[in-house]
Coordinates of C-alpha atoms in Angstrom, one line a residue:
M1 CA -46.3 -63.1 29.6
K2 CA -48.4 -63.3 26.4
K3 CA -46.7 -64.2 23.2
Q4 CA -46.9 -61.7 20.5
K5 CA -48.7 -62.7 17.3
S6 CA -46.3 -63.7 14.6
M7 CA -45.6 -61.0 12.0
T8 CA -45.5 -63.6 9.3
E9 CA -49.1 -64.7 9.8
P10 CA -50.7 -64.7 6.3
I11 CA -53.2 -62.0 5.6
F12 CA -56.6 -63.2 4.4
N13 CA -57.6 -61.8 1.0
R14 CA -61.3 -62.0 0.2
F15 CA -60.5 -62.1 -3.5
D16 CA -58.9 -65.5 -3.0
L17 CA -62.5 -66.8 -2.6
L18 CA -63.3 -65.9 -6.2
S19 CA -62.5 -68.3 -9.0
D20 CA -60.4 -67.2 -11.9
E21 CA -63.4 -67.3 -14.2
I22 CA -65.2 -64.7 -12.1
V23 CA -62.2 -62.4 -11.9
F24 CA -61.7 -62.8 -15.6
L25 CA -65.3 -61.6 -16.2
I26 CA -64.5 -58.5 -14.1
L27 CA -61.4 -57.8 -16.2
D28 CA -63.4 -58.1 -19.4
F29 CA -65.1 -54.9 -18.4
L30 CA -61.8 -53.0 -18.0
N31 CA -61.5 -52.2 -21.7
D32 CA -62.3 -48.5 -21.9
D33 CA -58.8 -47.4 -20.7
P34 CA -55.7 -49.6 -21.5
L35 CA -54.2 -48.4 -18.2
D36 CA -57.0 -49.8 -16.1
K37 CA -55.8 -53.4 -16.4
K38 CA -52.2 -52.3 -15.6
S39 CA -53.5 -50.6 -12.4
F40 CA -55.4 -53.8 -11.5
S41 CA -52.2 -55.9 -11.9
L42 CA -50.3 -53.5 -9.5
V43 CA -52.7 -53.9 -6.6
C44 CA -51.1 -57.1 -5.3
K45 CA -49.2 -60.3 -6.3
S46 CA -52.5 -62.2 -6.7
F47 CA -54.0 -59.6 -9.1
H48 CA -50.7 -59.5 -11.0
A49 CA -50.8 -63.3 -11.6
I50 CA -54.5 -63.2 -12.5
E51 CA -54.1 -60.4 -15.0
S52 CA -51.1 -62.4 -16.5
R53 CA -53.3 -65.4 -17.1
H54 CA -56.2 -63.4 -18.4
R55 CA -54.5 -61.4 -21.2
K56 CA -54.9 -63.0 -24.6
I57 CA -53.9 -60.0 -26.8
L58 CA -50.6 -58.2 -26.9
K59 CA -49.8 -55.1 -28.9
P60 CA -46.4 -53.7 -27.8
L61 CA -44.9 -50.5 -29.1
R62 CA -41.3 -51.7 -28.8
S63 CA -39.8 -55.0 -29.6
E64 CA -36.6 -55.1 -27.5
H65 CA -38.5 -56.4 -24.5
L66 CA -40.6 -59.0 -26.4
A67 CA -39.0 -62.0 -24.7
K68 CA -39.7 -60.8 -21.2
V69 CA -43.2 -59.7 -22.1
L70 CA -44.1 -63.1 -23.5
I71 CA -42.8 -64.7 -20.3
R72 CA -45.0 -62.2 -18.3
F73 CA -48.0 -63.2 -20.4
P74 CA -47.7 -66.9 -21.2
F75 CA -51.3 -67.3 -22.5
I76 CA -51.1 -64.8 -25.3
S77 CA -52.9 -66.0 -28.5
Y78 CA -52.8 -62.8 -30.6
L79 CA -49.5 -61.0 -31.0
D80 CA -49.7 -57.7 -32.9
L81 CA -46.3 -56.2 -33.7
S82 CA -47.5 -53.9 -36.5
L83 CA -46.6 -50.8 -34.4
C84 CA -43.1 -51.9 -33.4
P85 CA -40.3 -50.2 -35.3
R86 CA -37.5 -52.3 -36.9
I87 CA -38.5 -55.8 -35.9
T88 CA -35.5 -58.0 -36.5
D89 CA -35.2 -61.7 -37.4
S90 CA -33.6 -62.6 -34.1
S91 CA -36.3 -60.9 -32.0
L92 CA -38.8 -63.4 -33.4
G93 CA -36.9 -66.4 -32.0
V94 CA -39.0 -66.3 -28.9
I95 CA -42.3 -66.9 -30.7
S96 CA -44.5 -69.3 -28.8
G97 CA -46.3 -72.3 -30.2
N98 CA -49.5 -71.1 -28.4
L99 CA -49.9 -68.2 -30.8
V100 CA -53.0 -68.3 -33.0
E101 CA -52.7 -64.9 -34.7
I102 CA -49.6 -62.8 -35.5
D103 CA -49.5 -59.4 -37.2
L104 CA -46.1 -58.4 -38.5
S105 CA -47.3 -55.7 -40.9
N106 CA -44.8 -53.0 -41.7
A107 CA -41.8 -55.1 -40.6
T108 CA -39.8 -54.2 -43.7
D109 CA -36.5 -55.5 -42.3
L110 CA -37.7 -59.1 -41.8
K111 CA -36.1 -61.8 -43.9
D112 CA -36.5 -65.5 -44.5
L113 CA -34.9 -66.3 -41.1
A114 CA -37.9 -64.6 -39.4
A115 CA -40.2 -66.7 -41.5
A116 CA -38.5 -69.8 -40.3
S117 CA -39.2 -68.7 -36.7
I118 CA -42.8 -68.0 -37.5
A119 CA -43.1 -71.6 -38.9
E120 CA -42.5 -72.8 -35.3
A121 CA -46.0 -71.6 -34.3
K122 CA -47.7 -74.8 -35.3
N123 CA -51.1 -73.6 -34.1
L124 CA -51.0 -70.4 -36.1
E125 CA -54.3 -69.6 -37.9
K126 CA -53.9 -66.0 -39.0
L127 CA -50.8 -64.2 -40.2
W128 CA -50.3 -60.7 -41.6
L129 CA -47.0 -60.0 -43.4
V130 CA -48.1 -56.7 -45.1
R131 CA -45.0 -54.8 -46.5
C132 CA -42.5 -57.5 -45.4
K133 CA -40.7 -56.8 -48.7
S134 CA -37.5 -58.8 -47.9
I135 CA -39.3 -62.2 -47.4
T136 CA -39.0 -64.4 -50.4
D137 CA -40.5 -67.7 -51.6
I138 CA -38.0 -69.6 -49.4
G139 CA -39.4 -68.0 -46.2
I140 CA -43.0 -68.5 -47.3
G141 CA -42.2 -72.1 -48.1
C142 CA -41.1 -72.6 -44.4
I143 CA -44.3 -71.1 -43.2
A144 CA -46.3 -73.3 -45.6
V145 CA -44.7 -76.4 -44.2
G146 CA -44.8 -75.4 -40.5
C147 CA -48.2 -73.6 -40.3
R148 CA -50.6 -76.1 -41.8
K149 CA -53.5 -74.7 -39.8
L150 CA -53.4 -71.3 -41.5
K151 CA -56.8 -69.9 -42.3
L152 CA -55.9 -66.3 -43.1
L153 CA -52.7 -65.0 -44.8
S154 CA -51.9 -61.5 -46.0
L155 CA -48.9 -61.1 -48.3
K156 CA -49.7 -57.6 -49.5
W157 CA -46.7 -55.8 -50.9
C158 CA -44.4 -58.8 -50.2
F159 CA -42.6 -58.1 -53.5
G160 CA -40.1 -61.0 -53.0
V161 CA -42.9 -63.6 -53.1
G162 CA -44.0 -65.1 -56.4
D163 CA -45.7 -68.1 -58.0
L164 CA -43.5 -70.6 -56.1
G165 CA -44.2 -69.3 -52.6
V166 CA -48.0 -68.8 -53.2
G167 CA -48.2 -72.2 -54.8
L168 CA -46.6 -73.8 -51.8
I169 CA -49.2 -72.1 -49.5
A170 CA -52.0 -73.4 -51.7
V171 CA -50.6 -77.0 -51.7
K172 CA -49.7 -77.2 -48.0
C173 CA -52.2 -75.0 -46.2
K174 CA -55.5 -76.6 -47.2
E175 CA -57.6 -74.8 -44.6
I176 CA -57.0 -71.3 -46.0
R177 CA -60.1 -69.2 -46.0
S178 CA -58.7 -65.7 -46.7
L179 CA -55.7 -64.9 -49.0
D180 CA -54.4 -61.4 -49.8
L181 CA -51.9 -61.4 -52.7
S182 CA -52.1 -57.7 -53.5
Y183 CA -49.3 -56.3 -55.7
L184 CA -47.4 -59.7 -55.9
P185 CA -45.6 -60.5 -59.1
I186 CA -47.7 -63.6 -59.7
T187 CA -49.2 -65.2 -62.8
N188 CA -51.8 -67.8 -63.6
K189 CA -49.2 -70.5 -62.7
C190 CA -50.1 -70.2 -59.0
L191 CA -53.6 -69.0 -59.5
L192 CA -54.8 -72.4 -60.7
Q193 CA -53.5 -73.9 -57.4
V194 CA -55.1 -71.2 -55.3
L195 CA -58.5 -71.7 -56.9
E196 CA -58.3 -75.4 -56.0
L197 CA -58.5 -74.5 -52.3
Q198 CA -61.8 -76.0 -51.2
H199 CA -62.4 -73.6 -48.3
L200 CA -61.2 -70.3 -49.9
E201 CA -63.8 -67.6 -49.3
D202 CA -61.9 -64.3 -49.6
L203 CA -59.3 -63.7 -52.4
V204 CA -57.6 -60.3 -53.0
L205 CA -55.7 -59.9 -56.2
E206 CA -55.5 -56.1 -56.2
G207 CA -52.7 -54.7 -58.4
C208 CA -51.6 -58.2 -59.7
F209 CA -50.5 -56.9 -63.1
G210 CA -49.2 -60.4 -64.2
I211 CA -52.8 -61.5 -64.4
D212 CA -54.7 -60.8 -67.6
D213 CA -57.5 -62.0 -69.7
D214 CA -55.4 -64.7 -71.5
S215 CA -54.2 -66.3 -68.2
L216 CA -57.7 -66.3 -66.7
T217 CA -59.4 -67.8 -69.8
A218 CA -56.9 -70.6 -69.6
L219 CA -58.2 -71.7 -66.3
K220 CA -60.4 -74.8 -66.4
Q221 CA -62.6 -73.9 -63.4
G222 CA -63.3 -71.1 -61.0
C223 CA -63.6 -71.4 -57.2
T224 CA -66.9 -72.7 -55.9
S225 CA -66.4 -71.6 -52.3
L226 CA -65.4 -68.0 -53.1
E227 CA -67.5 -65.3 -51.5
T228 CA -65.3 -62.2 -51.8
L229 CA -63.1 -61.2 -54.8
D230 CA -61.0 -58.1 -55.0
M231 CA -59.5 -57.4 -58.5
S232 CA -59.0 -53.6 -58.0
S233 CA -56.3 -52.1 -60.2
C234 CA -56.1 -55.2 -62.4
Q235 CA -56.2 -53.1 -65.6
N236 CA -55.3 -56.0 -67.8
V237 CA -58.5 -57.8 -66.9
S238 CA -61.7 -57.1 -68.8
H239 CA -65.2 -58.7 -68.7
V240 CA -63.7 -61.7 -70.7
G241 CA -61.3 -62.7 -67.9
L242 CA -63.7 -61.8 -65.2
S243 CA -66.3 -64.2 -66.6
S244 CA -63.8 -67.0 -66.6
L245 CA -62.8 -66.4 -63.0
T246 CA -66.3 -66.1 -61.7
S247 CA -67.9 -68.9 -63.9
A248 CA -68.1 -71.3 -61.0
A249 CA -68.3 -68.7 -58.2
G250 CA -72.0 -69.0 -57.6
C251 CA -71.5 -68.0 -53.9
L252 CA -69.8 -64.7 -54.7
R253 CA -71.2 -61.9 -52.5
H254 CA -68.6 -59.1 -52.6
L255 CA -66.8 -57.9 -55.8
S256 CA -64.3 -55.1 -56.2
L257 CA -63.3 -53.9 -59.6
S258 CA -62.0 -50.4 -58.6
Y259 CA -59.6 -48.6 -60.8
G260 CA -60.0 -51.3 -63.4
S261 CA -61.4 -51.5 -66.9
R262 CA -64.3 -49.6 -68.3
V263 CA -67.7 -50.5 -66.7
D264 CA -69.9 -50.9 -69.7
L265 CA -72.8 -53.1 -70.8
A266 CA -70.5 -56.1 -71.5
L267 CA -68.9 -56.0 -68.1
A268 CA -72.2 -55.6 -66.3
D269 CA -73.6 -58.6 -68.3
S270 CA -70.8 -60.8 -67.0
L271 CA -72.3 -60.4 -63.6
Q272 CA -75.6 -62.0 -64.6
K273 CA -74.8 -65.4 -63.1
L274 CA -73.8 -64.0 -59.7
S275 CA -77.3 -64.0 -58.2
L276 CA -76.0 -63.7 -54.6
L277 CA -73.8 -60.6 -55.3
Q278 CA -74.4 -58.1 -52.5
S279 CA -71.6 -55.6 -52.8
I280 CA -69.9 -54.0 -55.8
K281 CA -67.0 -51.5 -55.7
L282 CA -66.2 -49.7 -58.9
D283 CA -64.2 -46.7 -57.4
G284 CA -62.1 -44.7 -59.8
S285 CA -63.5 -46.5 -62.9
Q286 CA -65.0 -45.1 -66.0
V287 CA -68.7 -46.1 -66.0
T288 CA -71.3 -45.8 -68.7
C289 CA -75.0 -45.2 -68.3
S290 CA -75.8 -48.5 -69.9
G291 CA -73.4 -50.3 -67.5
L292 CA -75.2 -48.8 -64.4
K293 CA -78.6 -49.7 -65.8
A294 CA -77.5 -53.3 -66.4
I295 CA -76.1 -53.6 -62.9
G296 CA -79.5 -52.5 -61.7
N297 CA -81.2 -55.1 -63.8
W298 CA -79.0 -58.1 -63.0
C299 CA -77.8 -57.7 -59.4
A300 CA -81.0 -58.5 -57.6
S301 CA -79.3 -59.0 -54.2
L302 CA -77.3 -55.8 -54.2
T303 CA -77.1 -54.0 -50.9
E304 CA -73.8 -52.0 -51.3
L305 CA -72.5 -50.0 -54.2
S306 CA -69.4 -47.8 -54.4
L307 CA -68.9 -45.4 -57.3
S308 CA -66.4 -43.1 -55.5
K309 CA -64.5 -40.9 -58.0
C310 CA -66.1 -42.7 -61.0
S311 CA -66.3 -40.7 -64.2
G312 CA -69.4 -41.0 -66.3
V313 CA -71.9 -41.2 -63.4
T314 CA -75.1 -39.3 -64.5
D315 CA -78.5 -38.7 -63.1
E316 CA -80.0 -41.0 -65.7
G317 CA -77.8 -44.0 -64.9
L318 CA -77.7 -43.6 -61.2
S319 CA -81.4 -43.0 -60.9
S320 CA -82.2 -46.0 -63.0
L321 CA -80.0 -48.2 -60.8
V322 CA -81.3 -47.1 -57.4
T323 CA -84.9 -47.2 -58.5
K324 CA -84.6 -51.0 -59.2
R325 CA -82.3 -51.8 -56.2
V326 CA -84.5 -50.5 -53.3
D327 CA -82.7 -52.8 -50.8
L328 CA -79.4 -50.8 -50.9
R329 CA -77.9 -50.2 -47.5
K330 CA -74.6 -48.5 -48.4
L331 CA -74.0 -46.1 -51.3
D332 CA -70.9 -44.1 -52.1
V333 CA -71.0 -41.4 -54.8
T334 CA -68.0 -39.4 -53.7
C335 CA -66.8 -36.8 -56.3
C336 CA -69.6 -37.7 -58.7
R337 CA -69.7 -34.1 -59.6
T338 CA -72.3 -34.2 -62.4
I339 CA -75.2 -35.6 -60.3
T340 CA -77.9 -33.2 -59.2
C341 CA -80.9 -33.0 -56.9
A342 CA -82.7 -35.4 -59.3
S343 CA -80.3 -38.3 -58.2
V344 CA -80.7 -37.5 -54.5
A345 CA -84.5 -37.5 -55.0
H346 CA -84.5 -41.0 -56.5
I347 CA -82.0 -42.3 -53.9
T348 CA -84.0 -41.1 -51.0
N349 CA -87.3 -42.1 -52.5
S350 CA -86.2 -45.7 -53.4
C351 CA -83.5 -46.6 -50.8
T352 CA -85.2 -45.6 -47.6
S353 CA -83.2 -48.3 -45.6
L354 CA -79.8 -46.7 -46.3
T355 CA -77.4 -46.9 -43.4
S356 CA -74.4 -45.3 -45.1
L357 CA -74.4 -42.5 -47.7
R358 CA -71.2 -40.9 -48.9
M359 CA -71.5 -38.0 -51.3
E360 CA -68.4 -35.8 -50.7
S361 CA -67.9 -33.1 -53.3
C362 CA -71.2 -33.5 -55.1
T363 CA -71.1 -29.8 -55.7
T364 CA -73.9 -29.5 -58.2
V365 CA -76.5 -30.9 -55.7
S366 CA -78.6 -28.0 -54.4
A367 CA -79.4 -27.3 -50.7
E368 CA -83.0 -28.4 -51.0
A369 CA -81.9 -32.0 -51.7
F370 CA -80.3 -32.5 -48.3
V371 CA -83.7 -32.0 -46.6
L372 CA -84.9 -35.1 -48.4
I373 CA -82.2 -37.2 -46.8
G374 CA -83.5 -36.5 -43.3
Q375 CA -87.1 -36.9 -44.3
R376 CA -86.7 -40.3 -46.0
C377 CA -83.5 -42.0 -44.9
Q378 CA -83.8 -42.0 -41.1
F379 CA -81.8 -45.3 -40.6
L380 CA -78.5 -43.6 -41.6
E381 CA -75.5 -44.4 -39.4
E382 CA -72.9 -42.8 -41.6
L383 CA -73.3 -39.6 -43.7
D384 CA -70.4 -37.8 -45.5
L385 CA -71.4 -34.4 -46.9
T386 CA -68.0 -32.9 -47.1
E387 CA -67.8 -29.9 -49.5
N388 CA -71.5 -29.6 -50.3
N389 CA -74.2 -27.0 -50.4
I390 CA -76.0 -28.2 -47.3
D391 CA -77.4 -25.4 -45.0
D392 CA -79.1 -25.2 -41.6
E393 CA -82.4 -26.5 -42.9
G394 CA -80.7 -29.6 -44.3
L395 CA -79.0 -30.2 -40.9
K396 CA -82.3 -29.8 -39.1
S397 CA -83.8 -32.4 -41.3
I398 CA -80.8 -34.8 -41.0
S399 CA -81.1 -34.6 -37.2
R400 CA -84.1 -36.9 -37.6
C401 CA -81.5 -39.6 -38.3
S402 CA -81.1 -40.6 -34.6
Q403 CA -78.8 -43.6 -35.4
L404 CA -76.1 -41.4 -36.9
A405 CA -72.6 -42.4 -35.7
S406 CA -70.5 -40.6 -38.2
L407 CA -71.2 -37.2 -39.8
K408 CA -68.8 -35.3 -42.0
L409 CA -69.5 -31.6 -42.7
G410 CA -66.1 -30.3 -43.7
I411 CA -65.9 -27.3 -46.0
C412 CA -69.7 -26.7 -45.8
P413 CA -69.7 -22.8 -45.7
N414 CA -73.5 -22.5 -45.4
I415 CA -74.0 -24.3 -42.0
T416 CA -74.0 -22.5 -38.7
D417 CA -74.7 -23.1 -35.0
K418 CA -78.4 -23.0 -35.7
G419 CA -78.4 -26.2 -37.7
L420 CA -75.6 -28.1 -35.8
I421 CA -77.4 -27.6 -32.5
H422 CA -80.2 -29.9 -33.8
I423 CA -77.6 -32.6 -34.4
G424 CA -76.4 -32.2 -30.8
I425 CA -79.9 -32.5 -29.4
C426 CA -81.1 -35.4 -31.5
C427 CA -78.1 -37.6 -32.5
S428 CA -76.9 -39.0 -29.2
K429 CA -75.1 -41.9 -30.8
L430 CA -72.7 -39.7 -32.8
K431 CA -69.1 -40.9 -32.5
E432 CA -67.4 -39.0 -35.3
L433 CA -67.9 -35.4 -36.4
D434 CA -65.9 -33.5 -39.0
L435 CA -66.4 -29.7 -39.2
Y436 CA -63.1 -29.0 -41.1
R437 CA -63.2 -25.3 -42.3
S438 CA -66.9 -24.9 -41.7
A439 CA -66.4 -21.3 -40.7
G440 CA -69.9 -20.6 -39.4
I441 CA -69.5 -22.9 -36.4
T442 CA -68.8 -21.4 -32.9
D443 CA -68.7 -22.5 -29.3
L444 CA -72.5 -22.6 -29.0
S445 CA -73.0 -25.6 -31.3
I446 CA -69.9 -27.5 -30.0
L447 CA -71.4 -27.1 -26.5
A448 CA -74.6 -28.7 -27.8
I449 CA -72.6 -31.6 -29.3
A450 CA -70.6 -32.2 -26.1
R451 CA -73.8 -32.2 -24.0
G452 CA -75.9 -34.4 -26.4
C453 CA -73.3 -36.7 -28.0
T454 CA -71.4 -37.9 -24.9
V455 CA -70.0 -41.0 -26.7
I456 CA -68.2 -38.9 -29.3
E457 CA -64.7 -40.3 -30.1
T458 CA -63.4 -38.1 -32.9
I459 CA -64.0 -34.4 -33.7
N460 CA -62.4 -32.2 -36.3
I461 CA -62.8 -28.4 -35.7
A462 CA -59.7 -27.4 -37.8
Y463 CA -59.8 -23.8 -39.1
C464 CA -63.1 -23.1 -37.3
K465 CA -61.7 -19.7 -36.3
N466 CA -64.4 -18.8 -33.9
I467 CA -63.8 -21.7 -31.6
T468 CA -62.4 -20.9 -28.2
D469 CA -61.5 -22.6 -25.0
R470 CA -65.1 -22.9 -24.1
S471 CA -65.5 -25.6 -26.8
L472 CA -62.5 -27.6 -25.4
V473 CA -63.8 -27.3 -21.8
S474 CA -67.1 -28.7 -22.9
L475 CA -65.5 -31.5 -24.9
S476 CA -63.4 -32.4 -21.8
K477 CA -66.6 -34.0 -20.4
C478 CA -66.6 -36.5 -23.3
S479 CA -64.5 -39.2 -21.7
K480 CA -64.3 -41.4 -24.9
L481 CA -62.8 -38.7 -27.0
N482 CA -59.6 -40.1 -28.6
T483 CA -59.0 -37.8 -31.6
L484 CA -59.0 -34.0 -31.6
E485 CA -58.0 -32.0 -34.6
S486 CA -58.1 -28.3 -33.8
R487 CA -55.4 -26.9 -36.1
G488 CA -55.8 -23.2 -37.1
C489 CA -58.0 -22.2 -34.2
P490 CA -56.3 -19.0 -33.0
L491 CA -58.5 -18.5 -30.0
I492 CA -57.7 -21.8 -28.3
T493 CA -55.1 -21.5 -25.5
S494 CA -53.3 -23.8 -23.1
F495 CA -56.2 -23.5 -20.7
G496 CA -58.5 -25.4 -23.1
L497 CA -55.9 -28.0 -23.9
S498 CA -55.3 -28.6 -20.2
A499 CA -59.0 -29.3 -19.7
V500 CA -59.1 -31.8 -22.6
A501 CA -56.0 -33.5 -21.2
M502 CA -57.5 -33.9 -17.8
G503 CA -60.9 -35.1 -19.0
C504 CA -60.1 -37.2 -22.0
K505 CA -57.7 -39.8 -20.8
Q506 CA -58.2 -41.9 -24.0
L507 CA -56.8 -39.2 -26.3
T508 CA -54.5 -40.9 -28.9
K509 CA -54.3 -38.2 -31.7
L510 CA -53.9 -34.5 -31.2
D511 CA -53.4 -31.8 -33.9
I512 CA -52.9 -28.3 -32.5
K513 CA -50.9 -26.9 -35.5
N514 CA -51.3 -23.1 -35.8
C515 CA -52.8 -22.7 -32.3
Q516 CA -50.3 -20.0 -31.4
N517 CA -51.7 -19.4 -28.0
I518 CA -50.8 -22.9 -26.8
D519 CA -47.5 -23.0 -25.0
D520 CA -45.6 -25.1 -22.4
T521 CA -48.4 -24.6 -19.8
G522 CA -50.6 -26.8 -22.0
M523 CA -47.9 -29.4 -22.6
I524 CA -47.2 -30.2 -19.0
P525 CA -50.8 -31.4 -18.1
L526 CA -51.0 -33.1 -21.5
A527 CA -47.9 -35.1 -20.7
H528 CA -49.2 -36.0 -17.2
F529 CA -52.7 -37.0 -18.1
S530 CA -52.6 -38.2 -21.7
Q531 CA -50.7 -41.4 -21.3
N532 CA -52.4 -43.0 -24.4
L533 CA -51.2 -40.2 -26.8
R534 CA -49.6 -41.7 -29.9
Q535 CA -49.6 -38.8 -32.4
I536 CA -49.2 -35.1 -32.0
N537 CA -48.7 -32.1 -34.3
L538 CA -47.2 -29.0 -32.6
S539 CA -46.2 -27.0 -35.6
Y540 CA -46.6 -23.2 -35.4
T541 CA -47.4 -23.2 -31.7
S542 CA -45.6 -21.4 -28.9
V543 CA -44.2 -24.6 -27.3
T544 CA -40.5 -24.4 -26.3
D545 CA -37.8 -26.9 -25.2
V546 CA -39.5 -27.3 -21.8
G547 CA -42.9 -28.3 -23.3
L548 CA -41.4 -30.7 -25.8
L549 CA -39.2 -32.4 -23.3
S550 CA -42.2 -32.9 -21.0
L551 CA -43.7 -35.3 -23.6
A552 CA -41.0 -37.8 -22.7
S553 CA -43.3 -39.1 -20.0
V554 CA -45.8 -40.3 -22.6
S555 CA -44.4 -43.8 -23.4
C556 CA -47.0 -44.4 -26.1
L557 CA -45.9 -41.4 -28.3
Q558 CA -44.9 -42.6 -31.7
I559 CA -45.5 -39.8 -34.3
M560 CA -44.5 -36.2 -33.8
T561 CA -44.6 -33.2 -36.2
V562 CA -42.6 -30.2 -35.1
L563 CA -42.3 -27.4 -37.7
H564 CA -41.6 -23.7 -37.0
L565 CA -41.4 -23.7 -33.2
E566 CA -39.7 -20.4 -32.5
G567 CA -38.8 -21.3 -28.9
L568 CA -37.2 -24.6 -29.9
T569 CA -33.4 -24.9 -29.8
P570 CA -31.2 -27.7 -31.3
S571 CA -30.1 -28.9 -27.8
G572 CA -33.7 -28.9 -26.5
L573 CA -34.8 -30.9 -29.6
A574 CA -32.0 -33.4 -29.2
A575 CA -32.9 -33.9 -25.6
A576 CA -36.6 -34.4 -26.3
L577 CA -35.9 -36.9 -29.2
L578 CA -33.6 -39.0 -27.0
A579 CA -36.1 -38.9 -24.1
C580 CA -39.1 -40.0 -26.2
G581 CA -38.0 -43.6 -26.5
G582 CA -41.0 -44.9 -28.6
L583 CA -40.8 -42.5 -31.6
T584 CA -41.2 -44.1 -35.0
K585 CA -41.7 -41.0 -37.2
V586 CA -40.7 -37.4 -36.7
K587 CA -41.3 -34.5 -39.1
L588 CA -38.8 -31.6 -38.6
Q589 CA -37.7 -28.4 -40.2
A590 CA -34.8 -29.2 -42.6
S591 CA -32.6 -26.5 -41.0
F592 CA -32.3 -28.7 -37.8
K593 CA -30.6 -31.5 -39.7
A594 CA -27.3 -29.7 -39.8
L595 CA -27.6 -28.5 -36.2
L596 CA -28.3 -31.9 -34.6
P597 CA -25.3 -34.2 -33.9
P598 CA -25.2 -37.0 -36.6
T599 CA -24.7 -39.6 -33.9
I600 CA -28.1 -38.7 -32.4
I601 CA -29.8 -39.0 -35.7
E602 CA -28.1 -42.4 -36.4
H603 CA -29.0 -43.6 -32.9
L604 CA -32.7 -42.7 -33.3
E605 CA -32.8 -44.3 -36.8
S606 CA -31.2 -47.5 -35.4
R607 CA -34.0 -47.5 -32.8
G608 CA -36.6 -47.5 -35.6
C609 CA -37.3 -43.8 -35.9
V610 CA -37.9 -42.4 -39.5
F611 CA -37.1 -38.7 -40.0
Q612 CA -39.0 -36.5 -42.6
W613 CA -37.2 -33.2 -43.2
R614 CA -39.3 -30.3 -44.5
D615 CA -37.7 -27.3 -46.1
K616 CA -40.8 -25.2 -45.7
V617 CA -40.8 -21.4 -45.5
F618 CA -42.7 -19.9 -42.6
Q619 CA -46.1 -18.7 -43.8
T620 CA -49.0 -17.1 -42.1
D621 CA -52.3 -19.0 -42.1
R622 CA -54.0 -16.4 -44.3
L623 CA -51.2 -16.5 -46.9
R624 CA -51.1 -20.3 -46.9
S625 CA -54.9 -20.6 -47.4
K626 CA -54.8 -18.1 -50.3
I627 CA -52.0 -20.1 -52.0
L628 CA -53.9 -23.4 -51.5
E629 CA -57.1 -22.0 -52.9
T630 CA -55.2 -20.8 -56.0
T631 CA -53.3 -24.0 -56.6
V632 CA -55.4 -26.9 -55.6
G633 CA -58.9 -25.5 -55.2
R634 CA -61.3 -25.8 -52.2
G635 CA -61.8 -29.6 -52.7
G636 CA -58.1 -30.4 -52.5
M637 CA -57.4 -28.2 -49.5
K638 CA -58.5 -30.7 -46.8
Q639 CA -56.4 -33.5 -48.4
F640 CA -53.4 -31.2 -48.7
H641 CA -53.6 -30.1 -45.0
D642 CA -53.9 -33.8 -43.9
M643 CA -50.6 -34.5 -45.7
V644 CA -48.7 -31.6 -44.1

């Protein structure tokens, strides 16, 4: 009698013949969808182990399982906890010495005990502690002693850190290249030690009100290695202090003086010695014509200039500057409302190599000027024309800019399908398109965009009232789409939303506010297919308890806005809030606060969820738009809608 083959005989796996290096190369290509690598690891034990060894970056949404996750992925070098709600001191006790980068931004509850745990990561090179408001000089001192290899440190909005903590970092961490001290209560006491760092290249002093001209002029030397300096909102610093700080900074390439002192001839003259200066940001400052002319004269290497929301920008000053600085690559004149077609003519004639041009709300520029942009600046990759007088002829000309990746055309009432179709045909590299309140747009041009711009990632069609499901069905073919803003589109239904959910698996942000024809039949496929969804606005839709509860299957969901859902009950809302375990921020109607059990609210808050209660009276879209136009004007409408 023949013996039966043993059932325990090992099964030959062809993948075992491949080295880890080869399989790692394969995994490197699985970056389009975060779920792809998870699917790979679930194939077999071998794949599970390989994926564990391959992963170097970890960005969890919840911190309670951090210890188990770090055991599962022992070779993590970059740990990003910026999306985790309520990180506690004790949860960081599992930090590994292998970590090279840690991001703890927004961990407002962390205290000095957490800093002591961070100090155990002896190989740490980059650390972000943005908004860690409870950490003090003592905690920073622990980090300074333990993490001697630090090259980048961000302490922005760490209000408990002062001269002592920053001074310890400067003394102990000699390898620091990048240091962000924004809004810290520091003075020149620690600044002297900071400037002695031999490798310091990037220094951010934004909003450091303790620094003034007197303290800067007392410094004996500047920093010879400094390449980037940000002194935005340092209103106590004038050209006198700036000259002292940059006296030895011959390598300075990037300078930000936004929302600071007046940009006049004296300040511009203080930049004379900075022969390598390539980028200047003066956003929100008062500028003079003589100041702009002097910048054009002295800054021979200038390639980037930002004058966003600057008062005093005129055709004369701007035209003089751009005529002399023909190598400009990026220019921002947002809200420079006094410039006209003359400035655009000089910009396009002189700066033909521009890759980025932002001119939102330049409302005195005539339609003819936008034709010049397409004719002369065909290397543009980013173009912001929000709230301008551009028309279809301008769009047709701009379609010559075949490298365009970002195009913003919000509140442009003079454009129609006729012009936008040219963009769809010619700008195949487009990734971002903003059509907010551009009422002349219909399905016809969105179809052209979807067909021609297949790599598009973000599209805003909010309040384009002629858009229907046809647009969403066409966009569902754009597999890289991650952000869809379609609020105030009354003709969109659950059918169109379902198509997007099934086709756009990378969708992370969805705004369907005021799409009243979207109901639970759209939510169910969204919950099934959109597993990467992190933010959603369902206000003023026809979604009920059933649709809201279905979103519990989306484990990544963090931010949810739910205002004026007529089919929503307190019990249904409570069930949905408890089921959606990853929520960090929820915006609700204030009337629900008294209807929800206090224990549920307390439980969710302890889990890291922040509630924003809105006592907002139900308004129709037409009435709301009329009120906004009356109170904030057309230019402020988009910003107001983004807030609510």
